[in-house]
PDB file of C-alpha atoms and ligand atoms in Angstrom:
ATOM      1  CA  LEU A   1      -5.961 -36.706 -78.674  1.00 61.00           C
ATOM      2  CA  GLY A   2      -6.141 -34.549 -81.801  1.00 81.00           C
ATOM      3  CA  GLN A   3      -4.016 -35.169 -84.861  1.00 87.00           C
ATOM      4  CA  SER A   4      -3.555 -31.969 -86.850  1.00 89.00           C
ATOM      5  CA  ASN A   5      -3.403 -33.891 -90.149  1.00 95.00           C
ATOM      6  CA  CYS A   6      -6.730 -35.661 -89.552  1.00 98.00           C
ATOM      7  CA  ILE A   7      -9.844 -33.842 -90.766  1.00 98.00           C
ATOM      8  CA  PHE A   8     -12.145 -35.445 -88.207  1.00 98.00           C
ATOM      9  CA  CYS A   9      -9.785 -34.632 -85.323  1.00 98.00           C
ATOM     10  CA  ARG A  10      -9.950 -31.056 -86.622  1.00 97.00           C
ATOM     11  CA  VAL A  11     -13.765 -31.156 -86.746  1.00 98.00           C
ATOM     12  CA  ALA A  12     -13.800 -32.437 -83.146  1.00 97.00           C
ATOM     13  CA  ALA A  13     -11.443 -29.630 -82.115  1.00 96.00           C
ATOM     14  CA  GLY A  14     -13.587 -27.006 -83.865  1.00 95.00           C
ATOM     15  CA  ASP A  15     -10.801 -26.143 -86.334  1.00 95.00           C
ATOM     16  CA  ILE A  16     -12.919 -27.202 -89.314  1.00 96.00           C
ATOM     17  CA  GLU A  17     -16.481 -25.965 -89.563  1.00 97.00           C
ATOM     18  CA  ALA A  18     -19.205 -28.573 -89.413  1.00 98.00           C
ATOM     19  CA  LYS A  19     -22.914 -28.596 -88.655  1.00 98.00           C
ATOM     20  CA  LEU A  20     -22.834 -30.208 -85.233  1.00 98.00           C
ATOM     21  CA  VAL A  21     -25.989 -31.968 -84.147  1.00 98.00           C
ATOM     22  CA  ARG A  22     -24.786 -33.432 -80.865  1.00 97.00           C
ATOM     23  CA  GLU A  23     -21.654 -33.625 -78.765  1.00 97.00           C
ATOM     24  CA  ASP A  24     -20.563 -34.961 -75.429  1.00 97.00           C
ATOM     25  CA  GLU A  25     -17.328 -35.659 -73.606  1.00 97.00           C
ATOM     26  CA  ASP A  26     -16.375 -38.568 -75.867  1.00 98.00           C
ATOM     27  CA  THR A  27     -18.233 -38.159 -79.178  1.00 98.00           C
ATOM     28  CA  VAL A  28     -19.196 -35.533 -81.761  1.00 98.00           C
ATOM     29  CA  ALA A  29     -22.039 -35.837 -84.299  1.00 98.00           C
ATOM     30  CA  PHE A  30     -22.246 -33.607 -87.382  1.00 98.00           C
ATOM     31  CA  ARG A  31     -23.934 -33.519 -90.789  1.00 98.00           C
ATOM     32  CA  ASP A  32     -22.125 -35.232 -93.646  1.00 98.00           C
ATOM     33  CA  MET A  33     -20.983 -32.587 -96.177  1.00 98.00           C
ATOM     34  CA  ASN A  34     -22.168 -34.816 -99.054  1.00 98.00           C
ATOM     35  CA  PRO A  35     -25.421 -36.293 -97.732  1.00 98.00           C
ATOM     36  CA  GLN A  36     -26.658 -39.580 -99.229  1.00 98.00           C
ATOM     37  CA  ALA A  37     -30.068 -39.432 -97.532  1.00 98.00           C
ATOM     38  CA  PRO A  38     -32.316 -36.727 -96.018  1.00 98.00           C
ATOM     39  CA  THR A  39     -30.703 -37.545 -92.665  1.00 98.00           C
ATOM     40  CA  HIS A  40     -26.988 -38.256 -92.941  1.00 98.00           C
ATOM     41  CA  VAL A  41     -25.009 -37.671 -89.772  1.00 99.00           C
ATOM     42  CA  LEU A  42     -21.503 -38.855 -88.873  1.00 99.00           C
ATOM     43  CA  ILE A  43     -20.640 -39.749 -85.293  1.00 98.00           C
ATOM     44  CA  ILE A  44     -16.981 -39.798 -84.320  1.00 98.00           C
ATOM     45  CA  PRO A  45     -15.021 -40.400 -81.151  1.00 98.00           C
ATOM     46  CA  ARG A  46     -12.984 -37.388 -80.036  1.00 97.00           C
ATOM     47  CA  ARG A  47     -10.086 -39.818 -79.703  1.00 97.00           C
ATOM     48  CA  HIS A  48      -8.281 -40.599 -82.955  1.00 97.00           C
ATOM     49  CA  ILE A  49      -8.871 -44.225 -83.972  1.00 98.00           C
ATOM     50  CA  PRO A  50      -7.955 -44.852 -87.632  1.00 98.00           C
ATOM     51  CA  ALA A  51     -10.237 -47.777 -88.465  1.00 98.00           C
ATOM     52  CA  VAL A  52     -12.241 -50.685 -87.097  1.00 98.00           C
ATOM     53  CA  SER A  53      -9.262 -52.889 -87.918  1.00 98.00           C
ATOM     54  CA  ALA A  54      -7.168 -50.775 -85.506  1.00 98.00           C
ATOM     55  CA  LEU A  55      -9.563 -51.169 -82.557  1.00 98.00           C
ATOM     56  CA  SER A  56      -8.227 -52.569 -79.308  1.00 97.00           C
ATOM     57  CA  ALA A  57     -10.027 -53.853 -76.222  1.00 98.00           C
ATOM     58  CA  GLU A  58      -9.724 -50.435 -74.548  1.00 97.00           C
ATOM     59  CA  ASP A  59     -11.857 -48.961 -77.333  1.00 98.00           C
ATOM     60  CA  ALA A  60     -14.916 -51.096 -76.516  1.00 98.00           C
ATOM     61  CA  ASP A  61     -16.452 -48.380 -74.370  1.00 98.00           C
ATOM     62  CA  ILE A  62     -16.067 -45.650 -76.991  1.00 98.00           C
ATOM     63  CA  VAL A  63     -17.521 -47.844 -79.744  1.00 98.00           C
ATOM     64  CA  GLY A  64     -20.546 -48.493 -77.532  1.00 98.00           C
ATOM     65  CA  LYS A  65     -20.909 -44.747 -77.016  1.00 98.00           C
ATOM     66  CA  LEU A  66     -20.996 -44.182 -80.790  1.00 98.00           C
ATOM     67  CA  PHE A  67     -24.063 -46.432 -80.994  1.00 98.00           C
ATOM     68  CA  LEU A  68     -25.734 -44.806 -78.004  1.00 98.00           C
ATOM     69  CA  ALA A  69     -25.181 -41.400 -79.627  1.00 98.00           C
ATOM     70  CA  ALA A  70     -26.574 -42.750 -82.929  1.00 98.00           C
ATOM     71  CA  LYS A  71     -29.781 -43.825 -81.238  1.00 98.00           C
ATOM     72  CA  ASP A  72     -30.279 -40.308 -79.859  1.00 98.00           C
ATOM     73  CA  VAL A  73     -29.361 -38.630 -83.161  1.00 98.00           C
ATOM     74  CA  ALA A  74     -31.891 -40.806 -85.027  1.00 98.00           C
ATOM     75  CA  ARG A  75     -34.650 -40.030 -82.553  1.00 98.00           C
ATOM     76  CA  GLU A  76     -33.894 -36.288 -82.626  1.00 98.00           C
ATOM     77  CA  ALA A  77     -33.771 -36.300 -86.454  1.00 98.00           C
ATOM     78  CA  GLY A  78     -37.226 -37.873 -86.572  1.00 98.00           C
ATOM     79  CA  VAL A  79     -36.190 -41.076 -88.364  1.00 98.00           C
ATOM     80  CA  GLU A  80     -36.676 -43.507 -85.487  1.00 98.00           C
ATOM     81  CA  ALA A  81     -40.187 -44.544 -86.496  1.00 98.00           C
ATOM     82  CA  GLY A  82     -39.376 -44.906 -90.202  1.00 98.00           C
ATOM     83  CA  GLY A  83     -36.096 -46.682 -89.628  1.00 98.00           C
ATOM     84  CA  TYR A  84     -32.476 -45.883 -90.308  1.00 98.00           C
ATOM     85  CA  ARG A  85     -29.161 -47.521 -91.096  1.00 98.00           C
ATOM     86  CA  LEU A  86     -25.839 -47.370 -89.224  1.00 98.00           C
ATOM     87  CA  VAL A  87     -22.735 -47.946 -91.352  1.00 98.00           C
ATOM     88  CA  MET A  88     -19.048 -48.000 -90.583  1.00 98.00           C
ATOM     89  CA  ASN A  89     -16.840 -48.525 -93.614  1.00 98.00           C
ATOM     90  CA  ASN A  90     -13.469 -50.175 -93.083  1.00 98.00           C
ATOM     91  CA  GLY A  91     -10.740 -50.123 -95.699  1.00 98.00           C
ATOM     92  CA  ALA A  92     -10.564 -49.717 -99.439  1.00 97.00           C
ATOM     93  CA  ASP A  93     -13.227 -52.153-100.671  1.00 97.00           C
ATOM     94  CA  ALA A  94     -15.756 -50.638 -98.278  1.00 98.00           C
ATOM     95  CA  GLY A  95     -14.887 -47.126 -99.465  1.00 97.00           C
ATOM     96  CA  GLN A  96     -13.465 -45.758 -96.235  1.00 98.00           C
ATOM     97  CA  SER A  97     -12.169 -42.319 -97.197  1.00 98.00           C
ATOM     98  CA  VAL A  98     -11.363 -40.746 -93.813  1.00 98.00           C
ATOM     99  CA  ASP A  99      -8.987 -42.582 -91.496  1.00 98.00           C
ATOM    100  CA  HIS A 100     -10.756 -41.699 -88.235  1.00 98.00           C
ATOM    101  CA  ILE A 101     -13.634 -44.035 -87.415  1.00 98.00           C
ATOM    102  CA  HIS A 102     -17.091 -42.585 -88.035  1.00 98.00           C
ATOM    103  CA  LEU A 103     -20.525 -44.120 -87.747  1.00 99.00           C
ATOM    104  CA  HIS A 104     -22.891 -43.048 -90.534  1.00 98.00           C
ATOM    105  CA  VAL A 105     -26.536 -42.518 -89.533  1.00 99.00           C
ATOM    106  CA  LEU A 106     -28.674 -42.668 -92.680  1.00 98.00           C
ATOM    107  CA  GLY A 107     -32.418 -42.232 -92.786  1.00 98.00           C
ATOM    108  CA  GLY A 108     -35.388 -40.365 -94.157  1.00 98.00           C
ATOM    109  CA  ARG A 109     -35.809 -42.518 -97.276  1.00 98.00           C
ATOM    110  CA  HIS A 110     -35.987 -46.184 -98.132  1.00 98.00           C
ATOM    111  CA  LEU A 111     -32.458 -47.605 -98.277  1.00 98.00           C
ATOM    112  CA  GLY A 112     -31.754 -50.413-100.702  1.00 97.00           C
ATOM    113  CA  TRP A 113     -30.182 -53.713 -99.740  1.00 97.00           C
ATOM    114  CA  PRO A 114     -27.649 -55.062-100.561  1.00 96.00           C
ATOM    115  CA  PRO A 115     -25.566 -51.862-100.622  1.00 94.00           C
ATOM    116  CA  GLY A 116     -23.704 -50.959-103.816  1.00 88.00           C
TER     117      GLY A 116
HETATM  118  P1  LIG B   1     -16.367 -42.913 -95.535  1.00 69.78           P
HETATM  119  O1  LIG B   1     -16.424 -42.942 -97.030  1.00 69.78           O
HETATM  120  O2  LIG B   1     -14.955 -42.810 -95.025  1.00 69.78           O
HETATM  121  O3  LIG B   1     -17.157 -43.980 -94.844  1.00 69.78           O
HETATM  122  O4  LIG B   1     -17.121 -41.571 -95.118  1.00 69.78           O
HETATM  123  C1  LIG B   1     -16.511 -40.324 -95.085  1.00 69.78           C
HETATM  124  C2  LIG B   1     -17.627 -39.314 -95.117  1.00 69.78           C
HETATM  125  O5  LIG B   1     -17.141 -38.093 -94.620  1.00 69.78           O
HETATM  126  C3  LIG B   1     -18.158 -39.031 -96.527  1.00 69.78           C
HETATM  127  O6  LIG B   1     -19.542 -39.328 -96.562  1.00 69.78           O
HETATM  128  C4  LIG B   1     -17.860 -37.537 -96.734  1.00 69.78           C
HETATM  129  O7  LIG B   1     -18.903 -36.887 -97.417  1.00 69.78           O
HETATM  130  C5  LIG B   1     -17.698 -37.029 -95.330  1.00 69.78           C
HETATM  131  N1  LIG B   1     -16.757 -35.941 -95.167  1.00 69.78           N
HETATM  132  C6  LIG B   1     -15.472 -35.913 -95.598  1.00 69.78           C
HETATM  133  N2  LIG B   1     -14.873 -34.777 -95.221  1.00 69.78           N
HETATM  134  C7  LIG B   1     -15.797 -34.066 -94.520  1.00 69.78           C
HETATM  135  C8  LIG B   1     -15.760 -32.795 -93.867  1.00 69.78           C
HETATM  136  O8  LIG B   1     -14.758 -32.087 -93.834  1.00 69.78           O
HETATM  137  N3  LIG B   1     -16.911 -32.372 -93.278  1.00 69.78           N
HETATM  138  C9  LIG B   1     -18.061 -33.145 -93.269  1.00 69.78           C
HETATM  139  N4  LIG B   1     -19.137 -32.615 -92.657  1.00 69.78           N
HETATM  140  N5  LIG B   1     -18.112 -34.348 -93.871  1.00 69.78           N
HETATM  141  C10 LIG B   1     -17.003 -34.806 -94.480  1.00 69.78           C
HETATM  142 ZN1  LIG B   2      -8.496 -38.225 -86.163  1.00 69.78          ZN
END
């Protein structure tokens, strides 16, 4: 379950401090330490999955749960009416910097498109 060399496994285990906003059996949501919008929350599976490119069919359920958690986080953060963006970076060109999948929930300001 938890890999001691993975920072997000350590957040999920409570070994690294984070501002949790929501958790359940399968997922943990916490504030990004370097927020890019007034609301910037990361949602992770408790299970270590390195990247979207490493997903297997058995992970379909957990990926769905990340989106269900995101919907609740957005509503509770008050950004549902204004709108919000869900992002999952995969690999170097996308800027993935932590090798444990995480869904970004960004909201509270207008977000430009296309992304940088
Ligand atoms: P990525 O660039 O991989 O899509 O996103 C990684 C995100 O994790 C970044 O936005 C970064 O600010 C955030 N982050 C990295 N380490 C930590 C940490 O230890 N705690 C928290 N709360 N956020 C982190
Ligand atoms: Zn991990």
